[in-house]
PDB file of C-alpha atoms in Angstrom:
ATOM      1  CA  MET A   1      87.377  26.814  46.244  1.00  0.00           C
ATOM      2  CA  ASN A   2      83.872  25.353  45.487  1.00  0.00           C
ATOM      3  CA  ILE A   3      81.912  28.086  43.648  1.00  0.00           C
ATOM      4  CA  LYS A   4      78.569  26.464  43.682  1.00  0.00           C
ATOM      5  CA  PRO A   5      77.919  27.077  47.344  1.00  0.00           C
ATOM      6  CA  LEU A   6      79.257  30.586  46.957  1.00  0.00           C
ATOM      7  CA  PHE A   7      76.739  31.551  44.235  1.00  0.00           C
ATOM      8  CA  THR A   8      73.916  29.771  46.144  1.00  0.00           C
ATOM      9  CA  ALA A   9      74.765  31.678  49.270  1.00  0.00           C
ATOM     10  CA  LEU A  10      74.848  34.991  47.386  1.00  0.00           C
ATOM     11  CA  GLY A  11      71.313  34.617  46.311  1.00  0.00           C
ATOM     12  CA  LEU A  12      71.404  37.905  44.426  1.00  0.00           C
ATOM     13  CA  SER A  13      69.006  38.933  41.695  1.00  0.00           C
ATOM     14  CA  LEU A  14      69.322  40.938  38.564  1.00  0.00           C
ATOM     15  CA  ALA A  15      67.886  43.891  40.233  1.00  0.00           C
ATOM     16  CA  ALA A  16      71.042  44.112  42.563  1.00  0.00           C
ATOM     17  CA  ILE A  17      73.424  44.722  39.654  1.00  0.00           C
ATOM     18  CA  THR A  18      74.688  48.136  39.046  1.00  0.00           C
ATOM     19  CA  ALA A  19      75.621  49.640  35.597  1.00  0.00           C
ATOM     20  CA  ALA A  20      78.867  50.852  34.217  1.00  0.00           C
ATOM     21  CA  HIS A  21      80.699  50.559  30.986  1.00  0.00           C
ATOM     22  CA  ALA A  22      83.067  47.706  30.572  1.00  0.00           C
ATOM     23  CA  ASP A  23      84.065  44.947  28.201  1.00  0.00           C
ATOM     24  CA  SER A  24      84.619  41.078  28.520  1.00  0.00           C
ATOM     25  CA  LYS A  25      88.297  41.350  29.173  1.00  0.00           C
ATOM     26  CA  THR A  26      87.795  43.973  31.837  1.00  0.00           C
ATOM     27  CA  VAL A  27      85.139  41.831  33.544  1.00  0.00           C
ATOM     28  CA  GLU A  28      87.360  38.778  33.443  1.00  0.00           C
ATOM     29  CA  HIS A  29      90.216  40.827  35.041  1.00  0.00           C
ATOM     30  CA  ASN A  30      87.690  42.075  37.704  1.00  0.00           C
ATOM     31  CA  ILE A  31      86.664  38.494  38.490  1.00  0.00           C
ATOM     32  CA  LYS A  32      90.287  37.285  38.885  1.00  0.00           C
ATOM     33  CA  THR A  33      91.054  40.279  41.145  1.00  0.00           C
ATOM     34  CA  ASN A  34      88.073  39.900  43.363  1.00  0.00           C
ATOM     35  CA  PHE A  35      87.991  36.114  43.370  1.00  0.00           C
ATOM     36  CA  PRO A  36      91.473  34.853  42.563  1.00  0.00           C
ATOM     37  CA  ASP A  37      90.581  31.244  43.449  1.00  0.00           C
ATOM     38  CA  ILE A  38      87.881  30.954  40.776  1.00  0.00           C
ATOM     39  CA  GLN A  39      89.070  29.511  37.530  1.00  0.00           C
ATOM     40  CA  VAL A  40      87.255  31.316  34.702  1.00  0.00           C
ATOM     41  CA  GLN A  41      86.824  29.510  31.376  1.00  0.00           C
ATOM     42  CA  SER A  42      85.304  32.250  29.383  1.00  0.00           C
ATOM     43  CA  VAL A  43      83.543  35.654  29.686  1.00  0.00           C
ATOM     44  CA  GLN A  44      81.090  36.963  27.115  1.00  0.00           C
ATOM     45  CA  ALA A  45      78.746  39.891  26.751  1.00  0.00           C
ATOM     46  CA  THR A  46      75.036  39.146  26.697  1.00  0.00           C
ATOM     47  CA  PRO A  47      72.170  40.922  24.782  1.00  0.00           C
ATOM     48  CA  VAL A  48      71.454  42.722  28.121  1.00  0.00           C
ATOM     49  CA  PRO A  49      73.616  45.807  28.461  1.00  0.00           C
ATOM     50  CA  ASP A  50      76.345  45.614  31.103  1.00  0.00           C
ATOM     51  CA  ILE A  51      75.379  41.970  31.986  1.00  0.00           C
ATOM     52  CA  TYR A  52      78.137  39.346  31.201  1.00  0.00           C
ATOM     53  CA  GLU A  53      78.010  35.613  30.873  1.00  0.00           C
ATOM     54  CA  VAL A  54      80.752  33.813  32.835  1.00  0.00           C
ATOM     55  CA  TYR A  55      81.429  30.153  32.278  1.00  0.00           C
ATOM     56  CA  MET A  56      83.211  28.420  35.073  1.00  0.00           C
ATOM     57  CA  ASP A  57      83.228  24.874  36.669  1.00  0.00           C
ATOM     58  CA  GLY A  58      80.873  23.687  33.837  1.00  0.00           C
ATOM     59  CA  GLN A  59      78.107  26.187  34.613  1.00  0.00           C
ATOM     60  CA  ILE A  60      77.035  29.585  33.403  1.00  0.00           C
ATOM     61  CA  VAL A  61      76.536  32.438  35.853  1.00  0.00           C
ATOM     62  CA  TYR A  62      75.975  36.172  35.163  1.00  0.00           C
ATOM     63  CA  THR A  63      77.738  39.247  36.520  1.00  0.00           C
ATOM     64  CA  ASN A  64      77.968  42.994  36.230  1.00  0.00           C
ATOM     65  CA  ASN A  65      80.751  45.135  35.077  1.00  0.00           C
ATOM     66  CA  ASP A  66      82.717  45.264  38.325  1.00  0.00           C
ATOM     67  CA  ALA A  67      82.251  41.453  39.053  1.00  0.00           C
ATOM     68  CA  ARG A  68      81.048  42.069  42.514  1.00  0.00           C
ATOM     69  CA  TYR A  69      77.479  40.697  42.215  1.00  0.00           C
ATOM     70  CA  PHE A  70      76.542  37.324  40.506  1.00  0.00           C
ATOM     71  CA  PHE A  71      73.308  35.604  39.861  1.00  0.00           C
ATOM     72  CA  LEU A  72      72.257  32.116  38.665  1.00  0.00           C
ATOM     73  CA  GLY A  73      69.378  31.356  36.416  1.00  0.00           C
ATOM     74  CA  ASN A  74      68.192  31.349  32.842  1.00  0.00           C
ATOM     75  CA  LEU A  75      68.459  34.367  30.591  1.00  0.00           C
ATOM     76  CA  VAL A  76      65.331  34.218  28.303  1.00  0.00           C
ATOM     77  CA  ASP A  77      64.500  35.933  25.148  1.00  0.00           C
ATOM     78  CA  LEU A  78      60.807  35.988  25.807  1.00  0.00           C
ATOM     79  CA  LYS A  79      59.736  37.651  22.593  1.00  0.00           C
ATOM     80  CA  ASN A  80      61.434  34.917  20.518  1.00  0.00           C
ATOM     81  CA  LYS A  81      60.815  32.229  23.128  1.00  0.00           C
ATOM     82  CA  VAL A  82      64.447  31.345  23.407  1.00  0.00           C
ATOM     83  CA  ASN A  83      66.311  30.185  26.508  1.00  0.00           C
ATOM     84  CA  LEU A  84      69.627  31.919  25.838  1.00  0.00           C
ATOM     85  CA  THR A  85      71.290  30.254  28.797  1.00  0.00           C
ATOM     86  CA  SER A  86      70.335  26.779  27.515  1.00  0.00           C
ATOM     87  CA  VAL A  87      71.570  27.571  24.047  1.00  0.00           C
ATOM     88  CA  ARG A  88      74.964  28.789  25.351  1.00  0.00           C
ATOM     89  CA  GLN A  89      75.258  25.857  27.774  1.00  0.00           C
ATOM     90  CA  GLN A  90      74.923  23.447  24.758  1.00  0.00           C
ATOM     91  CA  GLU A  91      77.608  25.424  22.878  1.00  0.00           C
ATOM     92  CA  LEU A  92      80.018  25.569  25.754  1.00  0.00           C
ATOM     93  CA  THR A  93      79.773  21.928  26.691  1.00  0.00           C
ATOM     94  CA  LYS A  94      80.002  20.546  23.180  1.00  0.00           C
ATOM     95  CA  ILE A  95      83.019  18.248  22.394  1.00  0.00           C
ATOM     96  CA  ASP A  96      84.884  16.971  19.492  1.00  0.00           C
ATOM     97  CA  VAL A  97      83.719  13.308  19.440  1.00  0.00           C
ATOM     98  CA  LYS A  98      86.630  12.452  17.058  1.00  0.00           C
ATOM     99  CA  THR A  99      88.962  12.697  20.115  1.00  0.00           C
ATOM    100  CA  LEU A 100      87.063  10.135  22.275  1.00  0.00           C
ATOM    101  CA  PRO A 101      89.135   7.004  22.885  1.00  0.00           C
ATOM    102  CA  LEU A 102      86.699   4.440  21.466  1.00  0.00           C
ATOM    103  CA  GLN A 103      88.802   1.549  22.518  1.00  0.00           C
ATOM    104  CA  GLN A 104      87.692   2.321  26.090  1.00  0.00           C
ATOM    105  CA  ALA A 105      84.083   1.763  25.157  1.00  0.00           C
ATOM    106  CA  ILE A 106      81.761  -1.223  24.433  1.00  0.00           C
ATOM    107  CA  LYS A 107      80.522  -0.919  20.888  1.00  0.00           C
ATOM    108  CA  HIS A 108      76.970  -1.989  20.135  1.00  0.00           C
ATOM    109  CA  VAL A 109      75.382  -1.713  16.686  1.00  0.00           C
ATOM    110  CA  LYS A 110      71.610  -1.771  16.062  1.00  0.00           C
ATOM    111  CA  GLY A 111      70.159  -1.920  12.596  1.00  0.00           C
ATOM    112  CA  ASN A 112      72.229   0.019  10.085  1.00  0.00           C
ATOM    113  CA  GLY A 113      74.116   1.827  12.852  1.00  0.00           C
ATOM    114  CA  LYS A 114      74.308   5.035  10.939  1.00  0.00           C
ATOM    115  CA  ARG A 115      73.435   7.238  13.858  1.00  0.00           C
ATOM    116  CA  VAL A 116      75.867   7.364  16.773  1.00  0.00           C
ATOM    117  CA  MET A 117      75.771   8.163  20.422  1.00  0.00           C
ATOM    118  CA  TYR A 118      78.577   8.117  22.984  1.00  0.00           C
ATOM    119  CA  LEU A 119      77.106   7.130  26.358  1.00  0.00           C
ATOM    120  CA  PHE A 120      78.561   7.475  29.800  1.00  0.00           C
ATOM    121  CA  SER A 121      76.670   5.272  32.190  1.00  0.00           C
ATOM    122  CA  ASP A 122      76.616   3.696  35.594  1.00  0.00           C
ATOM    123  CA  PRO A 123      75.082   0.161  36.009  1.00  0.00           C
ATOM    124  CA  ASP A 124      73.434   1.024  39.277  1.00  0.00           C
ATOM    125  CA  CYS A 125      72.118   4.286  38.285  1.00  0.00           C
ATOM    126  CA  PRO A 126      68.320   4.197  38.107  1.00  0.00           C
ATOM    127  CA  TYR A 127      68.193   6.909  35.459  1.00  0.00           C
ATOM    128  CA  CYS A 128      70.740   4.976  33.397  1.00  0.00           C
ATOM    129  CA  GLN A 129      68.444   1.897  33.678  1.00  0.00           C
ATOM    130  CA  ALA A 130      65.490   3.989  32.657  1.00  0.00           C
ATOM    131  CA  LEU A 131      67.550   5.316  29.635  1.00  0.00           C
ATOM    132  CA  GLU A 132      68.391   1.769  28.686  1.00  0.00           C
ATOM    133  CA  LYS A 133      64.703   0.822  28.502  1.00  0.00           C
ATOM    134  CA  GLU A 134      64.045   3.554  26.110  1.00  0.00           C
ATOM    135  CA  LEU A 135      67.047   2.606  24.004  1.00  0.00           C
ATOM    136  CA  GLN A 136      65.368  -0.792  23.408  1.00  0.00           C
ATOM    137  CA  LYS A 137      62.943   1.096  21.205  1.00  0.00           C
ATOM    138  CA  VAL A 138      65.546   2.950  19.272  1.00  0.00           C
ATOM    139  CA  ASP A 139      66.964   1.343  15.979  1.00  0.00           C
ATOM    140  CA  ASN A 140      69.703   2.183  13.468  1.00  0.00           C
ATOM    141  CA  VAL A 141      72.216   3.406  15.913  1.00  0.00           C
ATOM    142  CA  THR A 142      75.696   2.638  17.011  1.00  0.00           C
ATOM    143  CA  ILE A 143      76.226   3.017  20.747  1.00  0.00           C
ATOM    144  CA  TYR A 144      79.768   3.498  22.345  1.00  0.00           C
ATOM    145  CA  LEU A 145      79.167   2.673  25.968  1.00  0.00           C
ATOM    146  CA  PHE A 146      81.725   4.125  28.411  1.00  0.00           C
ATOM    147  CA  LEU A 147      81.426   2.346  31.715  1.00  0.00           C
ATOM    148  CA  TYR A 148      81.274   5.141  34.272  1.00  0.00           C
ATOM    149  CA  PRO A 149      80.543   3.795  37.751  1.00  0.00           C
ATOM    150  CA  LEU A 150      80.103   6.633  40.410  1.00  0.00           C
ATOM    151  CA  THR A 151      80.932   4.753  43.565  1.00  0.00           C
ATOM    152  CA  THR A 152      80.258   7.727  45.849  1.00  0.00           C
ATOM    153  CA  LEU A 153      76.593   7.118  44.918  1.00  0.00           C
ATOM    154  CA  HIS A 154      76.642   3.362  44.037  1.00  0.00           C
ATOM    155  CA  PRO A 155      79.384   1.446  45.972  1.00  0.00           C
ATOM    156  CA  ASN A 156      78.938  -1.780  44.066  1.00  0.00           C
ATOM    157  CA  ALA A 157      78.899  -0.144  40.616  1.00  0.00           C
ATOM    158  CA  GLU A 158      82.468  -0.552  39.773  1.00  0.00           C
ATOM    159  CA  LYS A 159      82.528  -4.213  40.634  1.00  0.00           C
ATOM    160  CA  ILE A 160      79.551  -4.706  38.227  1.00  0.00           C
ATOM    161  CA  ALA A 161      81.072  -2.591  35.499  1.00  0.00           C
ATOM    162  CA  THR A 162      84.260  -4.680  35.709  1.00  0.00           C
ATOM    163  CA  GLN A 163      82.241  -7.874  35.374  1.00  0.00           C
ATOM    164  CA  VAL A 164      80.464  -6.431  32.466  1.00  0.00           C
ATOM    165  CA  TRP A 165      83.547  -5.495  30.730  1.00  0.00           C
ATOM    166  CA  CYS A 166      85.155  -8.793  31.317  1.00  0.00           C
ATOM    167  CA  SER A 167      82.129 -10.798  30.076  1.00  0.00           C
ATOM    168  CA  LYS A 168      82.396 -12.576  26.699  1.00  0.00           C
ATOM    169  CA  THR A 169      79.487 -10.527  25.344  1.00  0.00           C
ATOM    170  CA  PRO A 170      79.878  -7.219  27.294  1.00  0.00           C
ATOM    171  CA  TYR A 171      76.888  -5.292  25.880  1.00  0.00           C
ATOM    172  CA  GLN A 172      74.564  -8.168  26.348  1.00  0.00           C
ATOM    173  CA  SER A 173      75.739  -8.509  30.017  1.00  0.00           C
ATOM    174  CA  TRP A 174      75.162  -4.766  30.374  1.00  0.00           C
ATOM    175  CA  GLU A 175      71.626  -5.100  29.214  1.00  0.00           C
ATOM    176  CA  ASN A 176      70.836  -8.117  31.276  1.00  0.00           C
ATOM    177  CA  TYR A 177      72.011  -6.332  34.383  1.00  0.00           C
ATOM    178  CA  VAL A 178      70.498  -2.883  33.899  1.00  0.00           C
ATOM    179  CA  LEU A 179      67.171  -4.300  32.378  1.00  0.00           C
ATOM    180  CA  ASN A 180      66.626  -7.430  34.343  1.00  0.00           C
ATOM    181  CA  HIS A 181      69.020  -7.138  37.318  1.00  0.00           C
ATOM    182  CA  GLN A 182      70.801 -10.298  36.171  1.00  0.00           C
ATOM    183  CA  GLN A 183      74.289 -10.402  37.568  1.00  0.00           C
ATOM    184  CA  PRO A 184      77.276 -10.540  35.050  1.00  0.00           C
ATOM    185  CA  THR A 185      78.921 -13.947  34.945  1.00  0.00           C
ATOM    186  CA  ALA A 186      82.586 -13.137  33.912  1.00  0.00           C
ATOM    187  CA  SER A 187      84.586 -16.147  34.886  1.00  0.00           C
ATOM    188  CA  LYS A 188      87.621 -14.029  35.840  1.00  0.00           C
ATOM    189  CA  SER A 189      88.717 -10.425  36.184  1.00  0.00           C
ATOM    190  CA  CYS A 190      90.524  -8.618  33.471  1.00  0.00           C
ATOM    191  CA  SER A 191      92.138  -5.329  32.678  1.00  0.00           C
ATOM    192  CA  THR A 192      89.444  -2.613  32.243  1.00  0.00           C
ATOM    193  CA  PRO A 193      89.450   0.986  31.045  1.00  0.00           C
ATOM    194  CA  ILE A 194      87.166   2.050  33.896  1.00  0.00           C
ATOM    195  CA  ALA A 195      89.826   4.213  35.638  1.00  0.00           C
ATOM    196  CA  LYS A 196      90.577   5.938  32.311  1.00  0.00           C
ATOM    197  CA  ASN A 197      86.857   6.484  31.704  1.00  0.00           C
ATOM    198  CA  LEU A 198      86.648   8.130  35.146  1.00  0.00           C
ATOM    199  CA  GLU A 199      89.465  10.520  34.220  1.00  0.00           C
ATOM    200  CA  LEU A 200      88.017  11.062  30.695  1.00  0.00           C
ATOM    201  CA  GLY A 201      84.658  11.973  32.306  1.00  0.00           C
ATOM    202  CA  LYS A 202      86.232  14.359  34.757  1.00  0.00           C
ATOM    203  CA  LYS A 203      87.987  16.016  31.913  1.00  0.00           C
ATOM    204  CA  LEU A 204      84.709  16.323  29.991  1.00  0.00           C
ATOM    205  CA  ASN A 205      82.882  17.630  33.156  1.00  0.00           C
ATOM    206  CA  VAL A 206      80.646  14.603  33.112  1.00  0.00           C
ATOM    207  CA  ASP A 207      79.335  14.945  36.686  1.00  0.00           C
ATOM    208  CA  GLY A 208      76.206  12.822  36.475  1.00  0.00           C
ATOM    209  CA  THR A 209      74.799   9.800  34.605  1.00  0.00           C
ATOM    210  CA  PRO A 210      73.494   9.150  32.211  1.00  0.00           C
ATOM    211  CA  THR A 211      75.276  11.572  29.982  1.00  0.00           C
ATOM    212  CA  PHE A 212      75.702  11.013  26.225  1.00  0.00           C
ATOM    213  CA  PHE A 213      77.120  12.841  23.354  1.00  0.00           C
ATOM    214  CA  LEU A 214      75.728  13.009  19.853  1.00  0.00           C
ATOM    215  CA  GLN A 215      77.675  12.942  16.473  1.00  0.00           C
ATOM    216  CA  ASN A 216      77.738  16.657  16.420  1.00  0.00           C
ATOM    217  CA  GLY A 217      79.365  16.773  19.948  1.00  0.00           C
ATOM    218  CA  ASN A 218      76.166  18.083  21.769  1.00  0.00           C
ATOM    219  CA  ARG A 219      75.906  16.877  25.263  1.00  0.00           C
ATOM    220  CA  ILE A 220      72.652  15.410  26.610  1.00  0.00           C
ATOM    221  CA  SER A 221      72.109  14.809  30.308  1.00  0.00           C
ATOM    222  CA  GLY A 222      69.672  12.663  31.987  1.00  0.00           C
ATOM    223  CA  ALA A 223      67.248   9.926  30.803  1.00  0.00           C
ATOM    224  CA  GLN A 224      65.315  10.758  27.575  1.00  0.00           C
ATOM    225  CA  SER A 225      62.284   9.176  25.934  1.00  0.00           C
ATOM    226  CA  ALA A 226      62.805   6.998  22.757  1.00  0.00           C
ATOM    227  CA  SER A 227      61.067   9.535  20.706  1.00  0.00           C
ATOM    228  CA  ASP A 228      63.268  12.440  21.939  1.00  0.00           C
ATOM    229  CA  ILE A 229      66.418  10.211  21.427  1.00  0.00           C
ATOM    230  CA  ASN A 230      65.351   9.545  17.919  1.00  0.00           C
ATOM    231  CA  GLN A 231      64.894  13.213  17.223  1.00  0.00           C
ATOM    232  CA  LEU A 232      68.229  14.128  18.828  1.00  0.00           C
ATOM    233  CA  LEU A 233      70.094  11.455  16.802  1.00  0.00           C
ATOM    234  CA  ASP A 234      68.444  12.487  13.598  1.00  0.00           C
ATOM    235  CA  SER A 235      69.248  16.132  14.023  1.00  0.00           C
ATOM    236  CA  ALA A 236      72.835  15.328  14.910  1.00  0.00           C
ATOM    237  CA  ALA A 237      73.330  13.193  11.897  1.00  0.00           C
ATOM    238  CA  LYS A 238      72.261  15.838   9.437  1.00  0.00           C
TER     239      LYS A 238
END
């Protein structure tokens, strides 16, 4: 069951939610009873009485005690200027980078390489190409590049990724392609980890590119500016 269209179709607001006393376990039970096809990853109380955060399918939604009504959106602490949904999403999507199979990635060291990022990227993704341009301005970083071609969007991406991996200088081939549209020149095909990377990304809920993880396990989605990347890398390295 695809839950995203379900919640989009519901289009319910916070005003539609009724109040009654419950707890997280009760709410989770009510969700499973009302919607047995939904796989709930966690349920947690919010600072708002009788409103619960539900994490499922890589996203946060909110519900009331009896788990009948749901709404999407950001829960904001306006007084303290904190987007509580964003904070929780960061916590819930965090990973243990020590478990990443680095042998499936192309390693590239710039400067002292003390800061680290683990990047899932598609060679034909325009946002990935934009990110790569910004990375040219970032120094003192080790990049582990997991080739992650999304062929439903970019039919030729897996072929290019294969040629990049099989090149004598993979990261240089990667840069040449995403920055200058210079075709990789691998003389022959070879065994690649691309299929494993796609499985890994699915396990980690990487549903778009570029996505990268920092040393502290925080997930960053989408292209970022060089200044923002530097700030993120510095913060994660502390």
